[in-house]
């Protein structure tokens, strides 16, 4: 009986290099690269997204907290950020639950042959923690990520300036 060779392609690899800086952020920083780019970047409507269904109680609490924190900075949270924000809130809730588990239980388990091994829940916690850290960075919620976030200041207008544009 002949065995067929199976070719599998795995396309899970991310893009190389640092994430592209938005044109608005380049303009705010005074970069000459902003003028070289075409401005075809999407402009989603600002504001808090609607909370999706299916979030656990802990994730709902994180949602409320994150919307309050991110909503304080104009232009940082948009209506289309709901799915990414839901992922972050679920991850924060899961990390908190797994962390509590690691505090209450032993981090060492017994392997199949009796040898001591790291408990699978500890590895699960570490994996989820790293995933959560990446999501926090996407929203500029870590010190390093905050240095890369540029948000436009709201325009101040005078009483007459409301009716005239520059």
Backbone as ProteinMPNN parsed JSONL, in Angstrom:
{"seq_chain_A": "XXXXXXXXXXXXXXXXXXXXXXXXXXXXXXXXXXXXXXXXXXXXXXXXXXXXXXXXXXXXXXXXXXXXXXXXXXXXXXXXXXXXXXXXXXXXXXXXXXXXXXXXXXXXXXXXXXXXXXXXXXXXXXXXXXXXXXXXXXXXXXXXXXXXXXXXXXXXXXXXXXXXXX", "coords_chain_A": {"N_chain_A": [[0.852, -1.185, 0.0], [0.659, 2.138, -0.931], [1.744, 5.23, 0.417], [0.42, 8.392, 0.387], [1.898, 11.546, -0.094], [1.397, 14.319, 1.933], [0.768, 17.645, 1.524], [0.992, 20.396, 3.46], [0.063, 23.667, 4.128], [0.907, 26.41, 6.064], [-0.369, 29.324, 7.128], [-0.178, 31.041, 9.3], [1.703, 32.842, 10.125], [2.678, 36.062, 11.148], [2.917, 39.479, 9.92], [6.071, 40.802, 8.977], [8.392, 42.839, 10.824], [7.938, 46.094, 12.458], [4.675, 47.358, 13.364], [2.76, 49.301, 11.05], [2.854, 52.806, 11.211], [0.121, 54.911, 11.794], [-1.051, 57.376, 9.439], [-2.095, 59.761, 10.503], [-0.833, 59.856, 12.995], [1.799, 60.17, 12.176], [1.642, 62.708, 10.983], [1.009, 64.291, 13.211], [3.363, 64.016, 14.588], [5.015, 65.416, 12.98], [6.344, 64.271, 10.847], [8.031, 63.767, 7.748], [7.296, 61.64, 6.243], [4.561, 61.432, 6.31], [3.546, 63.09, 4.349], [4.312, 61.743, 2.106], [2.694, 59.581, 1.904], [-0.361, 58.191, 0.68], [-3.565, 59.175, 1.677], [-5.526, 56.957, 2.422], [-6.5, 55.648, 4.525], [-8.749, 53.946, 6.679], [-11.417, 55.714, 8.316], [-12.871, 55.255, 11.018], [-15.985, 55.803, 12.819], [-15.845, 57.846, 15.735], [-16.089, 57.009, 19.261], [-17.58, 54.953, 21.855], [-17.78, 51.449, 21.334], [-20.583, 49.173, 20.845], [-21.402, 46.871, 23.401], [-20.675, 43.482, 22.939], [-22.714, 40.491, 22.943], [-22.608, 37.599, 25.122], [-20.427, 37.861, 26.819], [-18.656, 37.046, 29.807], [-19.411, 37.619, 33.322], [-17.149, 38.721, 34.561], [-15.736, 39.615, 32.297], [-17.518, 41.527, 31.355], [-17.335, 43.42, 33.4], [-14.672, 44.177, 32.987], [-14.967, 45.242, 30.434], [-16.562, 47.527, 30.932], [-14.75, 48.944, 32.51], [-12.558, 49.287, 30.743], [-13.742, 50.736, 28.634], [-14.319, 53.093, 29.984], [-11.712, 53.948, 30.651], [-10.366, 54.075, 28.118], [-12.124, 55.707, 26.762], [-11.742, 58.192, 27.856], [-9.731, 59.414, 26.459], [-9.873, 61.324, 23.72], [-10.601, 60.169, 20.454], [-9.277, 57.753, 20.644], [-10.778, 55.416, 21.014], [-13.016, 53.723, 18.916], [-16.108, 53.125, 17.095], [-15.835, 50.712, 15.733], [-14.135, 49.146, 17.177], [-15.107, 47.146, 18.782], [-14.979, 44.15, 18.554], [-12.168, 43.683, 18.971], [-11.821, 44.88, 21.454], [-13.522, 43.283, 22.968], [-12.129, 40.846, 22.833], [-9.859, 41.586, 24.321], [-11.035, 42.107, 26.841], [-12.125, 39.606, 27.512], [-9.754, 38.177, 27.663], [-8.4, 39.506, 29.766], [-10.119, 38.867, 31.879], [-9.876, 36.072, 31.895], [-7.117, 35.78, 32.471], [-7.054, 36.838, 35.067], [-8.631, 34.946, 36.439], [-7.126, 32.582, 36.043], [-4.766, 33.337, 37.303], [-5.593, 33.577, 39.97], [-6.133, 30.889, 40.4], [-3.528, 29.823, 40.256], [-2.459, 30.887, 42.574], [-3.849, 29.563, 44.575], [-3.322, 26.854, 44.222], [-0.96, 24.121, 43.746], [1.956, 24.535, 41.756], [3.237, 22.49, 40.603], [2.851, 19.362, 39.092], [2.193, 15.819, 38.809], [3.819, 13.832, 36.485], [3.187, 11.428, 33.78], [4.871, 9.287, 34.253], [5.451, 9.609, 36.849], [7.241, 11.615, 37.424], [8.009, 14.994, 38.493], [6.269, 17.699, 37.036], [5.585, 20.849, 35.403], [2.485, 22.252, 36.219], [-0.261, 21.976, 33.981], [-2.118, 24.104, 34.029], [-0.623, 26.264, 34.876], [1.041, 26.747, 32.7], [-0.946, 27.389, 30.89], [-1.867, 29.745, 32.049], [0.44, 31.366, 31.71], [0.596, 31.479, 28.915], [-1.855, 32.741, 28.275], [-1.487, 35.139, 29.636], [0.637, 36.296, 28.187], [-0.618, 36.601, 25.712], [-2.594, 38.424, 26.437], [-1.011, 40.61, 27.14], [-0.081, 41.396, 24.625], [-2.501, 42.216, 23.455], [-3.141, 44.349, 25.145], [-1.127, 46.09, 24.406], [-1.953, 46.719, 21.812], [-3.975, 48.526, 22.247], [-2.608, 50.59, 23.363], [-2.051, 50.4, 26.098], [0.13, 49.808, 27.669], [3.266, 50.855, 29.119], [5.347, 51.009, 27.126], [3.883, 50.793, 24.743], [2.274, 53.028, 24.947], [3.996, 55.082, 24.372], [4.059, 55.01, 21.668], [1.605, 55.776, 20.769], [-0.326, 58.24, 19.275], [-2.502, 60.816, 19.733], [-4.854, 63.066, 18.481], [-5.298, 66.389, 19.648], [-8.341, 67.824, 20.863], [-9.989, 70.263, 18.84], [-9.979, 73.675, 19.648], [-12.414, 76.111, 19.715], [-13.537, 79.437, 19.101], [-16.348, 81.515, 19.978], [-17.32, 82.654, 17.573], [-15.832, 81.154, 15.867], [-17.034, 78.714, 15.556], [-18.639, 78.857, 13.352], [-17.056, 79.333, 11.183], [-14.584, 77.942, 9.092], [-11.139, 77.115, 8.967]], "CA_chain_A": [[0.0, 0.0, 0.0], [1.457, 3.359, -1.021], [1.306, 6.36, 1.238], [0.456, 9.663, -0.338], [2.492, 12.665, 0.64], [0.418, 15.37, 2.184], [1.367, 18.971, 1.584], [0.203, 21.32, 4.277], [0.55, 25.04, 4.142], [0.527, 27.077, 7.306], [-0.31, 30.759, 6.881], [-0.428, 31.751, 10.544], [2.788, 33.757, 10.439], [2.31, 37.465, 11.057], [3.738, 40.318, 9.058], [7.401, 41.087, 9.509], [8.708, 44.211, 11.183], [7.001, 46.798, 13.336], [3.39, 47.738, 12.777], [2.781, 50.562, 10.314], [2.376, 53.953, 11.967], [-0.956, 55.591, 11.072], [-0.679, 58.659, 8.842], [-2.415, 60.839, 11.443], [0.219, 59.892, 14.011], [2.982, 60.747, 11.536], [1.41, 64.148, 10.828], [1.124, 64.917, 14.534], [4.774, 64.009, 14.968], [5.74, 66.287, 12.057], [7.183, 63.444, 9.991], [7.915, 64.005, 6.309], [6.692, 60.45, 5.635], [3.106, 61.605, 6.23], [3.244, 63.715, 3.062], [4.608, 60.788, 1.045], [1.661, 58.54, 1.887], [-1.721, 58.528, 0.28], [-4.442, 59.051, 2.842], [-6.663, 56.081, 2.166], [-6.721, 54.867, 5.736], [-10.144, 54.042, 7.123], [-11.717, 56.673, 9.38], [-14.083, 54.78, 11.696], [-16.627, 56.814, 13.663], [-15.364, 57.816, 17.118], [-17.052, 56.677, 20.307], [-17.517, 53.614, 22.439], [-18.544, 50.444, 20.595], [-21.616, 48.454, 21.59], [-20.897, 45.663, 24.043], [-21.23, 42.277, 22.324], [-23.296, 39.515, 23.854], [-21.79, 36.428, 25.396], [-19.303, 38.113, 27.727], [-18.865, 36.609, 31.187], [-19.56, 38.741, 34.259], [-15.828, 39.34, 34.714], [-15.411, 40.32, 31.057], [-18.387, 42.714, 31.315], [-16.72, 44.396, 34.308], [-13.484, 44.683, 32.288], [-15.463, 46.078, 29.33], [-16.949, 48.823, 31.498], [-13.525, 49.616, 32.962], [-11.756, 49.666, 29.576], [-14.443, 51.808, 27.909], [-14.12, 54.315, 30.769], [-10.304, 54.36, 30.534], [-10.054, 54.438, 26.735], [-13.025, 56.778, 26.345], [-11.252, 59.477, 28.366], [-8.817, 59.982, 25.477], [-10.622, 61.494, 22.47], [-10.03, 59.602, 19.244], [-8.595, 56.48, 20.862], [-11.738, 54.326, 20.896], [-13.983, 53.961, 17.843], [-17.254, 52.214, 17.045], [-15.461, 49.42, 15.152], [-13.181, 48.465, 18.052], [-15.819, 46.207, 19.639], [-14.424, 42.794, 18.616], [-10.839, 43.684, 19.59], [-12.006, 45.197, 22.871], [-14.105, 42.086, 23.587], [-11.018, 39.904, 23.017], [-9.056, 42.068, 25.44], [-11.779, 41.935, 28.097], [-12.167, 38.166, 27.808], [-8.406, 37.77, 28.049], [-8.136, 40.033, 31.109], [-10.906, 38.061, 32.815], [-9.266, 34.73, 31.958], [-5.84, 35.901, 33.183], [-7.351, 37.021, 36.492], [-9.095, 33.662, 36.98], [-6.002, 31.646, 36.075], [-3.822, 33.799, 38.325], [-6.147, 33.16, 41.267], [-5.942, 29.444, 40.499], [-2.119, 29.548, 40.564], [-2.202, 31.248, 43.97], [-4.508, 28.592, 45.462], [-2.921, 25.473, 43.944], [0.458, 23.843, 43.514], [2.346, 24.744, 40.365], [3.887, 21.265, 40.146], [1.969, 18.199, 38.992], [2.907, 14.571, 38.6], [3.754, 13.381, 35.104], [2.681, 10.068, 33.555], [5.794, 8.308, 34.843], [5.676, 9.965, 38.247], [8.179, 12.729, 37.572], [7.335, 16.286, 38.679], [6.192, 18.569, 35.857], [4.812, 22.07, 35.614], [1.046, 21.997, 36.055], [-0.753, 22.549, 32.723], [-2.816, 25.382, 34.266], [0.398, 27.31, 34.97], [1.409, 27.041, 31.317], [-2.112, 28.061, 30.312], [-1.828, 31.114, 32.577], [1.533, 32.099, 31.063], [0.214, 31.704, 27.517], [-2.925, 33.747, 28.252], [-0.891, 36.402, 30.084], [1.383, 36.852, 27.061], [-1.623, 37.018, 24.725], [-3.231, 39.62, 26.986], [-0.039, 41.705, 27.043], [-0.115, 41.852, 23.237], [-3.749, 42.955, 23.246], [-3.012, 45.627, 25.854], [-0.277, 46.929, 23.565], [-2.727, 47.189, 20.663], [-4.775, 49.672, 22.682], [-1.736, 51.582, 23.986], [-2.251, 50.313, 27.541], [1.374, 49.485, 28.365], [4.152, 52.022, 29.007], [6.035, 51.049, 25.834], [2.894, 51.048, 23.692], [1.784, 54.401, 25.103], [4.935, 55.994, 23.721], [3.829, 54.946, 20.219], [0.245, 56.224, 20.454], [-0.483, 59.682, 19.106], [-3.921, 61.165, 19.647], [-5.03, 64.486, 18.186], [-5.99, 67.175, 20.668], [-9.579, 68.393, 20.325], [-9.85, 71.645, 18.381], [-10.646, 74.688, 20.477], [-13.005, 77.127, 18.855], [-14.138, 80.593, 19.755], [-17.789, 81.585, 19.725], [-17.52, 82.869, 16.137], [-15.098, 80.121, 15.148], [-17.905, 77.568, 15.281], [-19.307, 79.053, 12.07], [-16.07, 79.532, 10.129], [-13.508, 76.953, 9.087], [-9.869, 77.679, 8.495]], "C_chain_A": [[0.89, 1.237, 0.0], [0.861, 4.439, -0.142], [1.449, 7.642, 0.427], [1.117, 10.726, 0.53], [1.451, 13.766, 0.763], [1.163, 16.688, 2.312], [0.456, 19.865, 2.402], [0.866, 22.679, 4.256], [0.037, 25.713, 5.399], [0.73, 28.575, 7.121], [-0.538, 31.574, 8.143], [0.652, 32.777, 10.879], [2.347, 35.202, 10.223], [3.223, 38.224, 10.116], [5.055, 40.632, 9.754], [7.536, 42.563, 9.854], [7.672, 44.858, 12.074], [5.718, 47.165, 12.598], [3.507, 49.108, 12.114], [2.185, 51.676, 11.169], [1.271, 54.647, 11.174], [-0.517, 56.971, 10.571], [-0.973, 59.82, 9.779], [-1.335, 60.98, 12.507], [1.495, 60.491, 13.43], [2.837, 62.254, 11.374], [1.561, 64.875, 12.156], [2.575, 65.004, 14.983], [5.61, 64.891, 14.049], [6.643, 65.524, 11.106], [6.956, 63.774, 8.523], [7.263, 62.823, 5.605], [5.182, 60.589, 5.493], [2.712, 62.196, 4.885], [3.453, 62.747, 1.902], [3.525, 59.723, 0.9], [0.354, 59.07, 1.322], [-2.611, 58.312, 1.49], [-5.697, 58.263, 2.49], [-6.917, 55.187, 3.37], [-8.173, 55.013, 6.167], [-10.296, 55.019, 8.278], [-12.992, 56.216, 10.093], [-14.679, 55.852, 12.594], [-16.143, 56.709, 15.108], [-16.478, 57.442, 18.091], [-16.903, 55.25, 20.78], [-18.332, 52.631, 21.605], [-19.618, 49.817, 21.478], [-21.015, 47.18, 22.17], [-21.52, 44.435, 23.372], [-21.843, 41.359, 23.375], [-22.312, 38.387, 24.124], [-20.588, 36.662, 26.281], [-19.652, 37.604, 29.119], [-18.996, 37.838, 32.084], [-18.236, 39.477, 34.448], [-15.428, 40.143, 33.489], [-16.264, 41.574, 30.899], [-17.816, 43.803, 32.218], [-15.473, 45.005, 33.667], [-13.889, 45.6, 31.138], [-15.792, 47.475, 29.849], [-15.716, 49.623, 31.913], [-12.711, 50.118, 31.769], [-12.415, 50.79, 28.779], [-14.27, 53.125, 28.657], [-12.695, 54.838, 30.603], [-10.005, 54.858, 29.125], [-10.919, 55.587, 26.236], [-12.601, 58.147, 26.836], [-10.31, 60.165, 27.391], [-9.548, 60.101, 24.15], [-9.883, 60.888, 21.28], [-9.365, 58.251, 19.421], [-9.521, 55.29, 20.648], [-12.757, 54.671, 19.813], [-15.065, 52.887, 17.859], [-16.887, 50.822, 16.525], [-14.491, 48.625, 16.026], [-13.818, 47.403, 18.942], [-15.222, 44.808, 19.7], [-13.048, 42.728, 19.284], [-10.938, 43.968, 21.084], [-12.614, 44.009, 23.615], [-13.031, 41.025, 23.814], [-10.161, 40.297, 24.213], [-9.757, 41.811, 26.767], [-11.89, 40.471, 28.492], [-10.805, 37.685, 28.3], [-8.055, 38.262, 29.45], [-8.876, 39.227, 32.167], [-10.279, 36.682, 32.997], [-7.941, 34.765, 32.711], [-6.083, 36.033, 34.68], [-7.781, 35.701, 37.133], [-7.956, 32.653, 37.083], [-4.973, 32.047, 37.128], [-4.306, 33.401, 39.719], [-5.968, 31.658, 41.466], [-4.503, 29.13, 40.89], [-1.775, 29.909, 42.004], [-2.751, 30.194, 44.934], [-3.959, 27.179, 45.328], [-1.418, 25.349, 43.734], [0.773, 24.017, 42.033], [3.031, 23.518, 39.778], [2.867, 20.134, 40.164], [2.83, 16.958, 38.783], [2.704, 14.13, 37.161], [3.279, 11.947, 35.001], [3.585, 9.001, 34.153], [6.158, 8.663, 36.278], [6.63, 11.122, 38.47], [7.416, 14.04, 37.783], [7.393, 17.114, 37.39], [5.427, 19.833, 36.233], [3.341, 21.764, 35.344], [0.564, 22.664, 34.762], [-1.471, 23.89, 32.897], [-1.823, 26.538, 34.359], [0.829, 27.726, 33.569], [0.276, 27.789, 30.614], [-2.158, 29.522, 30.765], [-0.76, 31.936, 31.858], [1.198, 32.429, 29.611], [-0.846, 32.805, 27.407], [-2.404, 35.118, 28.667], [-0.138, 37.072, 28.939], [0.442, 37.347, 25.963], [-2.271, 38.333, 25.163], [-2.297, 40.83, 26.881], [0.002, 42.267, 25.62], [-1.361, 42.663, 22.931], [-3.712, 44.307, 23.948], [-2.171, 46.601, 25.037], [-1.017, 47.484, 22.364], [-3.558, 48.423, 20.997], [-3.93, 50.745, 23.366], [-1.815, 51.572, 25.501], [-1.04, 49.767, 28.294], [2.295, 50.691, 28.22], [4.852, 52.119, 27.649], [5.065, 51.373, 24.703], [2.389, 52.48, 23.747], [2.705, 55.394, 24.408], [4.733, 56.019, 22.208], [2.451, 55.442, 19.81], [0.221, 57.741, 20.358], [-1.965, 59.967, 18.906], [-4.028, 62.665, 19.443], [-5.758, 65.176, 19.333], [-7.272, 67.73, 20.061], [-9.373, 69.857, 19.951], [-10.624, 72.573, 19.303], [-11.173, 75.764, 19.537], [-13.543, 78.266, 19.705], [-15.621, 80.596, 19.421], [-18.068, 81.755, 18.232], [-16.87, 81.758, 15.316], [-15.927, 78.887, 14.842], [-18.486, 77.645, 13.876], [-18.343, 79.183, 10.896], [-15.001, 78.456, 10.233], [-12.27, 77.59, 8.51], [-9.413, 77.011, 7.24]], "O_chain_A": [[1.777, 1.365, 0.844], [-0.355, 4.545, 0.018], [2.504, 7.912, -0.147], [0.904, 10.781, 1.741], [0.732, 14.086, -0.184], [2.082, 16.818, 3.121], [-0.712, 20.059, 2.066], [2.087, 22.8, 4.356], [-1.138, 25.59, 5.747], [1.859, 29.042, 6.975], [-1.044, 32.694, 8.066], [0.502, 33.517, 11.851], [1.711, 35.516, 9.218], [4.185, 37.672, 9.582], [5.121, 40.713, 10.98], [6.885, 43.42, 9.257], [6.654, 44.251, 12.407], [5.691, 47.265, 11.371], [4.264, 49.965, 12.569], [1.131, 51.501, 11.78], [1.462, 54.944, 9.995], [0.291, 57.643, 11.211], [-0.191, 60.768, 9.85], [-0.965, 62.094, 12.879], [2.196, 61.237, 14.113], [3.792, 62.998, 11.598], [2.167, 65.945, 12.222], [2.968, 65.946, 15.672], [6.796, 65.096, 14.308], [7.62, 66.083, 10.607], [5.827, 64.029, 8.103], [6.736, 62.97, 4.503], [4.581, 59.932, 4.642], [1.666, 61.85, 4.337], [2.848, 62.903, 0.841], [3.456, 59.042, -0.123], [0.019, 60.244, 1.472], [-2.418, 57.357, 2.243], [-6.774, 58.824, 2.288], [-7.482, 54.101, 3.241], [-8.758, 56.088, 6.032], [-9.406, 55.137, 9.12], [-14.075, 56.727, 9.808], [-13.956, 56.721, 13.082], [-16.04, 55.608, 15.648], [-17.661, 57.551, 17.771], [-16.191, 54.446, 20.178], [-19.456, 52.942, 21.209], [-19.567, 49.918, 22.703], [-20.224, 46.498, 21.518], [-22.741, 44.348, 23.246], [-21.517, 41.451, 24.558], [-21.306, 38.247, 23.429], [-19.793, 35.743, 26.482], [-20.796, 37.713, 29.561], [-18.725, 38.959, 31.656], [-18.204, 40.707, 34.492], [-14.85, 41.222, 33.611], [-15.792, 42.578, 30.367], [-17.811, 44.977, 31.849], [-15.239, 46.207, 33.785], [-13.237, 46.614, 30.891], [-15.36, 48.478, 29.282], [-15.65, 50.833, 31.694], [-12.229, 51.251, 31.782], [-11.732, 51.694, 28.299], [-14.093, 54.169, 28.03], [-12.493, 56.041, 30.432], [-9.451, 55.944, 28.956], [-10.491, 56.357, 25.377], [-13.046, 59.161, 26.299], [-10.108, 61.376, 27.481], [-9.821, 59.086, 23.509], [-8.676, 61.079, 21.127], [-8.928, 57.654, 18.438], [-9.082, 54.255, 20.147], [-13.298, 55.777, 19.792], [-14.947, 51.874, 18.549], [-17.569, 49.85, 16.848], [-14.072, 47.534, 15.641], [-13.132, 46.815, 19.778], [-14.974, 44.309, 20.798], [-12.787, 41.821, 20.075], [-10.223, 43.365, 21.885], [-12.262, 43.755, 24.767], [-13.013, 40.374, 24.859], [-9.783, 39.449, 25.021], [-9.129, 41.344, 27.717], [-11.764, 40.13, 29.668], [-10.716, 36.887, 29.233], [-7.474, 37.517, 30.239], [-8.325, 38.936, 33.229], [-10.165, 36.186, 34.118], [-7.667, 33.871, 33.511], [-5.388, 35.403, 35.477], [-7.349, 35.375, 38.238], [-7.831, 31.951, 38.087], [-4.375, 31.185, 37.772], [-3.52, 32.943, 40.548], [-5.683, 31.206, 42.575], [-4.263, 28.279, 41.747], [-0.886, 29.296, 42.595], [-2.171, 29.964, 45.995], [-4.12, 26.376, 46.248], [-0.709, 26.341, 43.567], [-0.04, 23.689, 41.17], [3.37, 23.5, 38.595], [2.117, 19.97, 41.126], [4.044, 17.05, 38.603], [1.576, 14.059, 36.672], [2.997, 11.311, 36.016], [3.114, 7.925, 34.52], [7.075, 8.076, 36.853], [6.807, 11.563, 39.606], [6.292, 14.181, 37.3], [8.437, 17.21, 36.745], [4.721, 19.879, 37.24], [3.002, 21.101, 34.364], [0.943, 23.8, 34.479], [-1.432, 24.727, 31.996], [-2.138, 27.662, 33.968], [0.966, 28.916, 33.283], [0.52, 28.712, 29.836], [-2.449, 30.42, 29.974], [-1.016, 33.067, 31.444], [1.484, 33.528, 29.136], [-0.748, 33.689, 26.556], [-2.824, 36.139, 28.121], [-0.259, 38.281, 28.74], [0.683, 38.392, 25.357], [-2.469, 39.239, 24.353], [-2.737, 41.937, 26.573], [0.108, 43.479, 25.434], [-1.296, 43.675, 22.233], [-4.198, 45.301, 23.408], [-2.467, 47.795, 24.983], [-0.742, 48.605, 21.934], [-3.812, 49.262, 20.132], [-4.477, 51.712, 23.897], [-1.663, 52.617, 26.133], [-1.17, 49.314, 29.431], [2.126, 51.478, 27.289], [4.939, 53.207, 27.082], [5.396, 52.146, 23.804], [2.107, 53.08, 22.71], [2.253, 56.426, 23.913], [5.185, 56.948, 21.538], [2.157, 55.521, 18.618], [0.693, 58.438, 21.257], [-2.597, 59.412, 18.007], [-3.377, 63.444, 20.139], [-6.7, 64.633, 19.911], [-7.299, 68.073, 18.879], [-8.677, 70.598, 20.647], [-11.761, 72.298, 19.686], [-10.45, 76.259, 18.671], [-13.944, 78.085, 20.855], [-16.087, 79.754, 18.653], [-18.944, 81.087, 17.683], [-17.308, 81.459, 14.204], [-15.569, 78.098, 13.967], [-18.792, 76.616, 13.273], [-18.765, 79.148, 9.74], [-14.567, 78.102, 11.329], [-12.343, 78.489, 7.672], [-8.362, 77.359, 6.703]]}, "name": "protein", "num_of_chains": 1, "seq": "XXXXXXXXXXXXXXXXXXXXXXXXXXXXXXXXXXXXXXXXXXXXXXXXXXXXXXXXXXXXXXXXXXXXXXXXXXXXXXXXXXXXXXXXXXXXXXXXXXXXXXXXXXXXXXXXXXXXXXXXXXXXXXXXXXXXXXXXXXXXXXXXXXXXXXXXXXXXXXXXXXXXXX"}
